Short mmCIF file of C-alpha atoms in Angstrom, two decimals:
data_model
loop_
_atom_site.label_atom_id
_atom_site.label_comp_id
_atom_site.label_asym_id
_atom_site.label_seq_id
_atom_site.Cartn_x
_atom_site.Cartn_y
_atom_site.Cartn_z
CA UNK A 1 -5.90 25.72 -11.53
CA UNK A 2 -6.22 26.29 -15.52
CA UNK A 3 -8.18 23.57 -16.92
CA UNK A 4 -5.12 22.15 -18.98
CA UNK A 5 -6.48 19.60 -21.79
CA UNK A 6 -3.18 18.47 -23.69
CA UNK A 7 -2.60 14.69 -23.79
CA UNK A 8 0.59 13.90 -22.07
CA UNK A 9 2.40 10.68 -22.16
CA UNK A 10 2.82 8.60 -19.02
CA UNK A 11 5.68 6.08 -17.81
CA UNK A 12 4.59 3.74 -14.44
CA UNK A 13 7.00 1.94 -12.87
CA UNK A 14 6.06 -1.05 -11.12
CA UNK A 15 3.97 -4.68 -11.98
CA UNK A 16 1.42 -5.60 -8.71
CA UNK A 17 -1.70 -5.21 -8.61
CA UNK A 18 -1.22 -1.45 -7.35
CA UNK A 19 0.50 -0.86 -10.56
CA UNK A 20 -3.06 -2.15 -12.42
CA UNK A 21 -5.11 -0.33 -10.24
CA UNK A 22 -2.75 2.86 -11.09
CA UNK A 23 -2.75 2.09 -14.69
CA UNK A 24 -6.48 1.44 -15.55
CA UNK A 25 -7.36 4.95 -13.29
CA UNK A 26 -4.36 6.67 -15.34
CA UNK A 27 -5.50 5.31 -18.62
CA UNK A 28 -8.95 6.61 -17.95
CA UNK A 29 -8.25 9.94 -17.41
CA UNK A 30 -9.04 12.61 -21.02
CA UNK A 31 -5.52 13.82 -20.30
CA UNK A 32 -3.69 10.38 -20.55
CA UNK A 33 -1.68 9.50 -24.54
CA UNK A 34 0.46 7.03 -24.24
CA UNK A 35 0.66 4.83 -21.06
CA UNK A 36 3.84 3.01 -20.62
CA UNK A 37 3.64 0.36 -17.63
CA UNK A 38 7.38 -0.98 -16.72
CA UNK A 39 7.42 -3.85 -16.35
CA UNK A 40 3.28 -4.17 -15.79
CA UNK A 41 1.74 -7.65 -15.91
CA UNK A 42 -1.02 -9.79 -17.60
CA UNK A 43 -3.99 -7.14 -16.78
CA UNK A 44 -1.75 -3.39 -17.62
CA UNK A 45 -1.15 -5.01 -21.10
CA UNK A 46 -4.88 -3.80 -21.22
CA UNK A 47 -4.37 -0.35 -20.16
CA UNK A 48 -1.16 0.41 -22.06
CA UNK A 49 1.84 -0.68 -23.52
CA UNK A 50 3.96 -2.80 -20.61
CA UNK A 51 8.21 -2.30 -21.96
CA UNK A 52 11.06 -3.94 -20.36
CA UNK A 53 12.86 -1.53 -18.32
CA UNK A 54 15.35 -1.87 -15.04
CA UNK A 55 12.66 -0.01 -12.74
CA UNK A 56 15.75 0.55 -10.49
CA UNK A 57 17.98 1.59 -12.28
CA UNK A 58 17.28 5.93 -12.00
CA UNK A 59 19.51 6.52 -15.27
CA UNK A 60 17.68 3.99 -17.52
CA UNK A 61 14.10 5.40 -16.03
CA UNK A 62 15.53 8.92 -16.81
CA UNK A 63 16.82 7.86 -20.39
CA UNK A 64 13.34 5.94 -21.46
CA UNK A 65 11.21 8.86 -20.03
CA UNK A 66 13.47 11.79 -22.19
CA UNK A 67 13.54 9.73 -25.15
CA UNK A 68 9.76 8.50 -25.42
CA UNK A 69 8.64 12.61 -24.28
CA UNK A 70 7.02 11.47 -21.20
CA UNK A 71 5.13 14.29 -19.08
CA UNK A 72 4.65 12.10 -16.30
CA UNK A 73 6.30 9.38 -14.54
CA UNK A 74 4.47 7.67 -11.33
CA UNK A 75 6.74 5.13 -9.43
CA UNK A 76 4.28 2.45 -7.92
CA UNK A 77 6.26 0.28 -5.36
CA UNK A 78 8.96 1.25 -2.59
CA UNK A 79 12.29 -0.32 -4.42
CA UNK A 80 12.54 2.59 -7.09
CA UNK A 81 11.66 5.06 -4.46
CA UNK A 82 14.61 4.23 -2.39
CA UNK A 83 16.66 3.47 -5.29
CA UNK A 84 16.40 7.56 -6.01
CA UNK A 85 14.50 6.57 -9.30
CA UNK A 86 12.49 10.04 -8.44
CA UNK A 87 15.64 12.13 -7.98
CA UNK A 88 17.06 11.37 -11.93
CA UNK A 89 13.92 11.79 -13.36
CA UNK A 90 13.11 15.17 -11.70
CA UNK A 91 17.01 16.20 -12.74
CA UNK A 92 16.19 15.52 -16.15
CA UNK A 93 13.17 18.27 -16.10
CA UNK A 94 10.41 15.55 -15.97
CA UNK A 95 7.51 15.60 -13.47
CA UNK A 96 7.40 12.64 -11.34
CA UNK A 97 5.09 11.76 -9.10
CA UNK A 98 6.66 10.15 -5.95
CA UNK A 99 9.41 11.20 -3.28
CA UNK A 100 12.88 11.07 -3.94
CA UNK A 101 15.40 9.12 -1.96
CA UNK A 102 15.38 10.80 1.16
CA UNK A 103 11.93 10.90 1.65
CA UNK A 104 11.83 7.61 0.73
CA UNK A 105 13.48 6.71 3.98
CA UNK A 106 9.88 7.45 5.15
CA UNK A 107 9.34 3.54 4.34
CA UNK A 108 13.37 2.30 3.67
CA UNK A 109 14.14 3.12 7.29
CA UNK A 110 11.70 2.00 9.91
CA UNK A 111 14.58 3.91 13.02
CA UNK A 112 14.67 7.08 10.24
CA UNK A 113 10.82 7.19 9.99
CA UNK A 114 10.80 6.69 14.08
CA UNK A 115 13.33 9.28 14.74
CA UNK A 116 10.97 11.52 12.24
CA UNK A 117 7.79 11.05 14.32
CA UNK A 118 10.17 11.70 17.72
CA UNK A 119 10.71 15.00 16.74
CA UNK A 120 7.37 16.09 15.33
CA UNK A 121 5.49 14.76 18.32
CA UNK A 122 3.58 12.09 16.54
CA UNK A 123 1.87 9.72 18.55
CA UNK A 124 3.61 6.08 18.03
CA UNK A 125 4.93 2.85 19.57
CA UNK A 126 7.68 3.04 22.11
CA UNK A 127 10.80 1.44 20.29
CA UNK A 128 14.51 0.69 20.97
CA UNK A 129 17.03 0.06 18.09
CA UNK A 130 19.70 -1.83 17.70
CA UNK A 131 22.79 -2.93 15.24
CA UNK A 132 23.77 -5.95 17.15
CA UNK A 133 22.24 -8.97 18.36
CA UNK A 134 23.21 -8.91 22.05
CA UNK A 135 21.60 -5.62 22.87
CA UNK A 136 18.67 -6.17 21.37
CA UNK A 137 18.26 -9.83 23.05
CA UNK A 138 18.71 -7.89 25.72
CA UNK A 139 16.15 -5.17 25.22
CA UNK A 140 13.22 -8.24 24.65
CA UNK A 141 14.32 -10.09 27.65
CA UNK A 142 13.42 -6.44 29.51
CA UNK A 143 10.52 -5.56 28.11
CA UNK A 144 8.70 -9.04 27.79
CA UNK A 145 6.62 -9.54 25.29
CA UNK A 146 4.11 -8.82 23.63
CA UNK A 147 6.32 -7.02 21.60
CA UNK A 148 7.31 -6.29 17.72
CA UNK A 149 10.45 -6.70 15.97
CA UNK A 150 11.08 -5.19 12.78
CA UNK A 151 14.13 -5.17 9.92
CA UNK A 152 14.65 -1.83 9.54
CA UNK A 153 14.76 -2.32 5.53
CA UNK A 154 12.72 -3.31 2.82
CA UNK A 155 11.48 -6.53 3.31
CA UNK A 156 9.25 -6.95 0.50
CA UNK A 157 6.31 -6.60 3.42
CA UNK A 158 7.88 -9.84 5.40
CA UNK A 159 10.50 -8.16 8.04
CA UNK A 160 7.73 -7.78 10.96
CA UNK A 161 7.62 -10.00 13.27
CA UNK A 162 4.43 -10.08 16.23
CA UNK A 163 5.75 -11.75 19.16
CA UNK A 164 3.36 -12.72 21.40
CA UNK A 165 5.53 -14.75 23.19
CA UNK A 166 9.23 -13.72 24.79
CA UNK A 167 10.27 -17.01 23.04
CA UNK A 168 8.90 -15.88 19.68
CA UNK A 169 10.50 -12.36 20.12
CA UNK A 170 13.52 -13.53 20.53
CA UNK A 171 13.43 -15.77 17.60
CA UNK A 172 12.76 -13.06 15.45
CA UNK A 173 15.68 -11.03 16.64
CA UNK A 174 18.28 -14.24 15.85
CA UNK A 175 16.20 -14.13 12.36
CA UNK A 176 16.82 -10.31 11.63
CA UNK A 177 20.34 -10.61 12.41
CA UNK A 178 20.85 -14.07 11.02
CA UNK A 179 20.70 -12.83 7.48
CA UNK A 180 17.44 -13.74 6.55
CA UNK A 181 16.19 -10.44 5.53
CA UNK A 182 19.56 -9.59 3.95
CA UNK A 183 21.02 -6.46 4.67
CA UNK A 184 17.32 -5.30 5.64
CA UNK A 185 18.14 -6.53 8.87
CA UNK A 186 21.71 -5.07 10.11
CA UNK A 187 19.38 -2.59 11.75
CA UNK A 188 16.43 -3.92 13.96
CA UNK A 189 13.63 -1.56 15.54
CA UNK A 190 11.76 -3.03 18.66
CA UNK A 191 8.68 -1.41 19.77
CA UNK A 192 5.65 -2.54 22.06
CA UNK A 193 2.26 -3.87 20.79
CA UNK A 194 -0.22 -2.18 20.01
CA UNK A 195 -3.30 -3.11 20.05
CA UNK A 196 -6.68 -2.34 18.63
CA UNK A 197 -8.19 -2.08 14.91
CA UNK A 198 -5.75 -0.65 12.23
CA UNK A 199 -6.39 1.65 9.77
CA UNK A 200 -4.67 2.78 6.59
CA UNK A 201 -4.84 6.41 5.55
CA UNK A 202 -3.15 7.22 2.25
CA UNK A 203 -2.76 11.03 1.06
CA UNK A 204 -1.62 13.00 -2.23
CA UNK A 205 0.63 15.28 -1.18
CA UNK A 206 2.88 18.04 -2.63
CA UNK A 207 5.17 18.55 0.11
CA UNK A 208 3.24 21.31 1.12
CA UNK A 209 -0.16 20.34 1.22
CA UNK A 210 -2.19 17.44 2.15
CA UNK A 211 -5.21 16.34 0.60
CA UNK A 212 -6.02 12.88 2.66
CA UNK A 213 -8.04 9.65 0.57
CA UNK A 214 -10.60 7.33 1.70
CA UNK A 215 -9.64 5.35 4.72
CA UNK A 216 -8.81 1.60 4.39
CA UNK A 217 -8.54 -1.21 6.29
CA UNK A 218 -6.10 -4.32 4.61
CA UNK A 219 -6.18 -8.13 6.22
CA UNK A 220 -2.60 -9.20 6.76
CA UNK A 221 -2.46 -12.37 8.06
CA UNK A 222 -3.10 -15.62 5.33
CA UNK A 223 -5.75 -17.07 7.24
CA UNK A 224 -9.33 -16.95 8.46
CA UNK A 225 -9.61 -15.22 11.95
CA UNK A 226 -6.69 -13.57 11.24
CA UNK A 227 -4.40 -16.12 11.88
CA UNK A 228 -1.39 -17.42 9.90
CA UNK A 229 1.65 -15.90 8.82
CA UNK A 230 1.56 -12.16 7.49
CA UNK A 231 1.05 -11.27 3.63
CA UNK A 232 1.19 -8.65 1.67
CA UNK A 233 -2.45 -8.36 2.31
CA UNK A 234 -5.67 -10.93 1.36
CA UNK A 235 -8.36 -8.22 1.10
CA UNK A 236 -9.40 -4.95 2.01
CA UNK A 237 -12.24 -2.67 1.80
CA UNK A 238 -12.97 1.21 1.69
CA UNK A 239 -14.09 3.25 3.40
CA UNK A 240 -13.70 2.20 7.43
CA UNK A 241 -16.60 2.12 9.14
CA UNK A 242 -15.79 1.79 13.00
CA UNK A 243 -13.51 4.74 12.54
CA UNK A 244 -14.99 7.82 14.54
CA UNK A 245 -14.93 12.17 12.94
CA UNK A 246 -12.56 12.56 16.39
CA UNK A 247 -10.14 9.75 15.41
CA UNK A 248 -10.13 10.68 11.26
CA UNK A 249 -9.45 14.17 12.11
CA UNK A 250 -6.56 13.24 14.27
CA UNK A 251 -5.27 10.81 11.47
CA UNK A 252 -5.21 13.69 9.09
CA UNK A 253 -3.29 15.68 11.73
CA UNK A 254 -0.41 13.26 11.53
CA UNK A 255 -0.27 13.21 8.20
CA UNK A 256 0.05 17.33 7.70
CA UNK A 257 2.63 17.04 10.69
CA UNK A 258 4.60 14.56 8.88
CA UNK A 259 5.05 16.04 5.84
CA UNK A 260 5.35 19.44 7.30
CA UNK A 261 8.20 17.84 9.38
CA UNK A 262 9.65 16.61 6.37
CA UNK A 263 9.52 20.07 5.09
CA UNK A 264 11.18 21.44 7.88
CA UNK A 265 13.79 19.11 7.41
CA UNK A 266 14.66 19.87 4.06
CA UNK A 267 13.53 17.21 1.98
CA UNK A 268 10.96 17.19 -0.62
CA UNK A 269 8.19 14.84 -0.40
CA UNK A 270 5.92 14.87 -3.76
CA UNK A 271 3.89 11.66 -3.72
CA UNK A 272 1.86 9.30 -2.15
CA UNK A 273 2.67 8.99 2.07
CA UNK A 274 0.70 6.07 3.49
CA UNK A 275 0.01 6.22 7.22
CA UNK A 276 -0.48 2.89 8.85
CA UNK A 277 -2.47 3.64 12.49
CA UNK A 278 -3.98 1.49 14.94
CA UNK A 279 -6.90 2.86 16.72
CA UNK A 280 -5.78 2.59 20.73
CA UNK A 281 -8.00 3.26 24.00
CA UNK A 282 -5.98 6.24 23.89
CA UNK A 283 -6.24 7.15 20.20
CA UNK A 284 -4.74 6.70 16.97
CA UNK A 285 -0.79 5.71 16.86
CA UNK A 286 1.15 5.37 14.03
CA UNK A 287 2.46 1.44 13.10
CA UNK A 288 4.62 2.70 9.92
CA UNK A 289 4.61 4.94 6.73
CA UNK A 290 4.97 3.86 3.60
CA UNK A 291 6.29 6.01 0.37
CA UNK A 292 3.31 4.92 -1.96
CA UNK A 293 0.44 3.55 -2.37
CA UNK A 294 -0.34 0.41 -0.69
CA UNK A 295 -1.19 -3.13 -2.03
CA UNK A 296 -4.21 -4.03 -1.48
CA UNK A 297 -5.87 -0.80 -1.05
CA UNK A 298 -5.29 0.94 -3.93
CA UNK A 299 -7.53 -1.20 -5.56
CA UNK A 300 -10.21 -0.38 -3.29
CA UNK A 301 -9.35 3.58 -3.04
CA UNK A 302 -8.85 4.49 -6.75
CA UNK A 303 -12.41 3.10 -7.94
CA UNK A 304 -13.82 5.85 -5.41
CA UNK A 305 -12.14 8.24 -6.15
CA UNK A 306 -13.52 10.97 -8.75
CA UNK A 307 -11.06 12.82 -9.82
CA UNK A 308 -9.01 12.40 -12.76
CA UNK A 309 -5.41 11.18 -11.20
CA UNK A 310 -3.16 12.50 -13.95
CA UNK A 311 -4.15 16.06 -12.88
CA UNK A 312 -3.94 15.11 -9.38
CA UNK A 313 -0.83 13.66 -9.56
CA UNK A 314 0.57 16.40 -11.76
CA UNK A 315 -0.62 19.07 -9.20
CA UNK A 316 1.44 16.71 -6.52
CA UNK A 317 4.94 16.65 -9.06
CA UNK A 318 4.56 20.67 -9.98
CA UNK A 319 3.75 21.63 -6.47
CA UNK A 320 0.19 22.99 -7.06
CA UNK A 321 -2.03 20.69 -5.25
CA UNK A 322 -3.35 23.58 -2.94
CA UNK A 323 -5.89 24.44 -6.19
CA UNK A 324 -7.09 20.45 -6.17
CA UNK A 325 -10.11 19.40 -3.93
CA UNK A 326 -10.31 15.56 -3.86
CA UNK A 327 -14.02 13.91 -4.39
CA UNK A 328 -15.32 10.15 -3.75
CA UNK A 329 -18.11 8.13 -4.70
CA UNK A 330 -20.60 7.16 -1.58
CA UNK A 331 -20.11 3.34 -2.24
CA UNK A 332 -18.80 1.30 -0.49
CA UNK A 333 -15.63 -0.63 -1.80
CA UNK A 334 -14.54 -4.11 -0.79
CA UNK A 335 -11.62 -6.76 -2.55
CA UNK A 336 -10.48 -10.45 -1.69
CA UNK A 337 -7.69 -11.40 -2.54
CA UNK A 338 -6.93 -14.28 -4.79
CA UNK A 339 -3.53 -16.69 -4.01
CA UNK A 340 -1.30 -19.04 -5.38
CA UNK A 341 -1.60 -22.34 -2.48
CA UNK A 342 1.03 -22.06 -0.16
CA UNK A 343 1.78 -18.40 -0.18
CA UNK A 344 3.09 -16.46 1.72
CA UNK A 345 5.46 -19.43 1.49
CA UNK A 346 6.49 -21.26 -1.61
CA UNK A 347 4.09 -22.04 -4.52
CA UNK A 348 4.27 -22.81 -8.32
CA UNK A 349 3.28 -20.56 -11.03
CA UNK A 350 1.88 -21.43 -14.34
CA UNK A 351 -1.40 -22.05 -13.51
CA UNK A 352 -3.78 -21.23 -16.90
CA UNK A 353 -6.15 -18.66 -14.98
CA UNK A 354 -10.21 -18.79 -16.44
CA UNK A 355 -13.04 -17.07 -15.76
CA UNK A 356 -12.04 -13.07 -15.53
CA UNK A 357 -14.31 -11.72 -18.17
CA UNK A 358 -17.46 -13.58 -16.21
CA UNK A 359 -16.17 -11.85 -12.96
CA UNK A 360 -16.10 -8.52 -14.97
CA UNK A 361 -19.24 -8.68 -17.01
CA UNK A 362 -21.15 -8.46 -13.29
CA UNK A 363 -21.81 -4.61 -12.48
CA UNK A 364 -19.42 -3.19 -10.48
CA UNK A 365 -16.73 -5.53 -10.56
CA UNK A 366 -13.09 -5.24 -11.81
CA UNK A 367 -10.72 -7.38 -11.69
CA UNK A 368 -6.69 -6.45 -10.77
CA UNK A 369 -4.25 -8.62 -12.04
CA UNK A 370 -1.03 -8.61 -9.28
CA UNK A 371 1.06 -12.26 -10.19
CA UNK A 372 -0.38 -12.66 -14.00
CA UNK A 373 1.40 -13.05 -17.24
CA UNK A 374 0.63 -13.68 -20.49
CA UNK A 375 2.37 -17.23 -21.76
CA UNK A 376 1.16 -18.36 -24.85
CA UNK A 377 -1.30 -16.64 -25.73
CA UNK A 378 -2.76 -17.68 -22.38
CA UNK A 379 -3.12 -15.88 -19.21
CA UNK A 380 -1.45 -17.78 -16.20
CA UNK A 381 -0.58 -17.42 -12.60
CA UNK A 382 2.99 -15.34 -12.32
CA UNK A 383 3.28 -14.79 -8.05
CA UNK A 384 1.75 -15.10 -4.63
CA UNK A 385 -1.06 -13.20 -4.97
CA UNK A 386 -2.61 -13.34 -8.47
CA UNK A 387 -5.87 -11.03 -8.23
CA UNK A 388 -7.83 -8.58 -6.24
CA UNK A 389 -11.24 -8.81 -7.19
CA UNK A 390 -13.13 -5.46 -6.47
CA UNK A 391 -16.55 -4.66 -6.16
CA UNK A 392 -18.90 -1.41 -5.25
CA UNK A 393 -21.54 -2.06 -3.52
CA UNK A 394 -24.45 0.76 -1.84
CA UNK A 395 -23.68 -0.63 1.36
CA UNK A 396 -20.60 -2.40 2.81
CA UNK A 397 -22.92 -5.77 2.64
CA UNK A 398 -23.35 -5.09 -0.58
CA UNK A 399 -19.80 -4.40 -2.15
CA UNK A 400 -18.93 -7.38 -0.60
CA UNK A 401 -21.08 -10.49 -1.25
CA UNK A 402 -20.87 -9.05 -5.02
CA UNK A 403 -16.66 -9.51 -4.41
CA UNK A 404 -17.49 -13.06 -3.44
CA UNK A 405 -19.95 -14.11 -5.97
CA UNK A 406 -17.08 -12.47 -8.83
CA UNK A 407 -14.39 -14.70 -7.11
CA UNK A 408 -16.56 -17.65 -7.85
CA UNK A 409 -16.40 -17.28 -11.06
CA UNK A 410 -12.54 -17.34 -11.56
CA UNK A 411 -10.85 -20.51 -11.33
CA UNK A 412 -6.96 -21.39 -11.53
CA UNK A 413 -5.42 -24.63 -9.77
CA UNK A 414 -4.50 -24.18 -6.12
CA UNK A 415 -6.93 -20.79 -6.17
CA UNK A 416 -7.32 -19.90 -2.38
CA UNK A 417 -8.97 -16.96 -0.38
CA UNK A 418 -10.10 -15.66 2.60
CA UNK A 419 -14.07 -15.32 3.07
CA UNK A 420 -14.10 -13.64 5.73
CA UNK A 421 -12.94 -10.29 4.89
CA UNK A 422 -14.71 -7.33 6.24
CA UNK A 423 -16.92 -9.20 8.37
CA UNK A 424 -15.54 -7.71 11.65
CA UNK A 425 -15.63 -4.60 10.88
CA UNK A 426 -19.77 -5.52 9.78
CA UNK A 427 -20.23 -6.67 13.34
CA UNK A 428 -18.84 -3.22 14.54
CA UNK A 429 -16.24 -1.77 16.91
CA UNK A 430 -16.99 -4.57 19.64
CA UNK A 431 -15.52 -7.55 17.73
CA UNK A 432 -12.16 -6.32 18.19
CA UNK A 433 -11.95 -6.34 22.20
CA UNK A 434 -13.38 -9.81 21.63
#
């Protein structure tokens, strides 16, 4: 690939902590100008200029990206994906980085993404769908639980419910179709449980090649022990340790499958596809994809990663990423999580936040803002989850007492964490058939 050096200028959609962990990796790259970060929050302010901007709304993307000159545009979360944000901007001669509307359907449409895997043979959960209550409280009361019910749209991360219990299962089904997860729910996918460790694998791809990232492994659930209601995730760490060579190479397997499936389909996938697996007795399954990167573990994947991302990510939007050979850092990576009380359920924002440049003067520790904005002149609490605090570390140990001791030195009111993530996967493969 010809060593290109021209600055280009750079529009990112999106304002989580993903989108800060995108931003401060675009804005360190020699071939980055202007970074625009739409909307962005309290920390991307740092990295670039955040604009208000519809991120939506494909024509208004389209427009802003024309008339600023914009080489690049990188969509962070799911909404703009499925919106077709990437279709305009690609029909208006921009590169974009990130699938257009059909592929998109990867993570809008758990039955499309199902169907999908049917037909390329990819190992996953038996399922049943269904567009009416009736059938599918039928389905649970046949299969018994354990089982999982999921809104087949965008849920903001909340439509999946693990029913342990028939009782529970059949709860959930009443709550898909009652209208609680809007018109995410008309549709509802039920598969069986699976169960061991999950695993996230996120790759660059082109739609024609694949060049995998560092595995992942995010903590879901709000509380310690893995209990509580599900999150968008409370901490997560980089690279996986209990994962074997037999079950990575069969990970990145299912990943050149999928998108060559998706190729064979018609539909071109230039982006980021996320691979959620759980690692089974009888090997690695798929739980879901997703259309980007995820949230939490961008923040943990990114700070490996050596490469400069605007020429990956250009190689991904001009279909050259054949002539790009990814490279990580040996350290280890591990995050917590800081929360507004009460999330995943209600909580109030506001909260004057103190203590972030302390975190970040420590070595090897950055700070991602997620729910922060600037009121005032002061930087307060704007969401659920506020910050991912990030340290490297030359062993997994390491990276993650250093995460701690940062997290101790941020305050806000009603500041809560979990401490213990990563410390199953420290006692090894055993502590999950505990």
């Amino acid at each position: 690939m010809k060593a290109d050096t021209q600055t280009i200028d750079i529009l990112l959609l999106g304002s989580g902590g993903r989108e800060h962990a995108l931003a401060a990796k675009l804005a360190a790259s020699p071939r980055a100008g202007k970074l625009y970060i739409a909307p962005g929050n309290g920390g991307t302010a740092s990295c670039g200029e955040n604009v208000v901007l519809d991120d939506c709304d494909p024509a208004a993307v389209a427009a802003f990206a024309q008339s600023h000159g914009c080489g690049l545009v990188v969509i962070g979360p799911e909404a703009p994906l499925v919106a077709g944000v990437a279709d305009a901007v690609r029909a208006a001669g921009i590169p974009c980085f990130g699938p257009g509307a059909e592929g998109a359907q990867m993570e809008g449409s758990k039955l499309f993404s199902k169907q999908l895997m049917e037909r390329a043979g990819i190992p996953t959960a038996a399922y049943g769908s269904f567009t009416d209550e009736a059938s599918a409280l039928a389905y649970v009361r046949e299969q018994g639980a354990p089982l999982v019910v999921k809104a087949d749209g965008l849920a903001a991360g909340k439509g999946v419910i693990v029913a342990t219990e028939l009782e529970q299962a059949e709860e959930a089904v009443r709550e898909c179709f009652g209208g609680t997860f809007g018109d995410a729910g008309n549709t509802v996918v039920i598969e069986e449980m699976l169960v061991g460790p999950e695993c996230s694998l996120l790759a660059f791809t082109d739609g024609k090649t694949v060049r995998p990232m560092a595995t992942s492994q995010d903590h879901k659930r709000a509380l310690e022990g893995d209990l509580g209601p599900n999150t968008g995730g409370m901490g997560v760490y980089s690279p996986v340790p209990i994962v074997t060579d037999e079950e990575h190479a069969t990970m990145v397997k299912v990943m050149e499958q999928t998108v060559a499936e998706l190729a064979a389909e018609g539909i071109d996938y230039r982006g980021c596809l996320y691979g959620g697996f759980m690692l089974t007795p009888a090997g690695p399954k798929v739980l879901e994809f997703n259309a980007r990167f995820g949230d939490p573990e961008t923040q943990v994947v990114l700070p490996r990663l050596k490469n400069d991302l605007v020429e990956v990510m250009l190689a991904c939007a001009n279909c050259e990423l054949d002539q790009i050979e990814l490279d990580w850092r040996g350290e280890w990576a591990v995050a917590v999580v800081l929360t507004s009380a009460g999330y995943p359920g209600s909580y109030e924002k506001g909260k004057v936040i103190t203590g972030i440049a302390d975190a970040e003067a420590m070595e090897n520790v950055t700070v991602y803002h997620a729910g922060t904005a600037v009121v005032d002149g002061q930087l307060v609490t704007n969401g659920g989850r506020v910050l991912a605090v990030t340290a490297l570390g030359d062993t997994f140990e390491n990276a993650r007492n250093l995460a701690y001791e940062a997290c101790e030195k941020i305050d806000f009111e009603g500041k809560t964490l979990r401490h213990d993530i990563g410390l199953r996967a420290l006692r090894g493969r055993d502590a999950w058939d505990a």
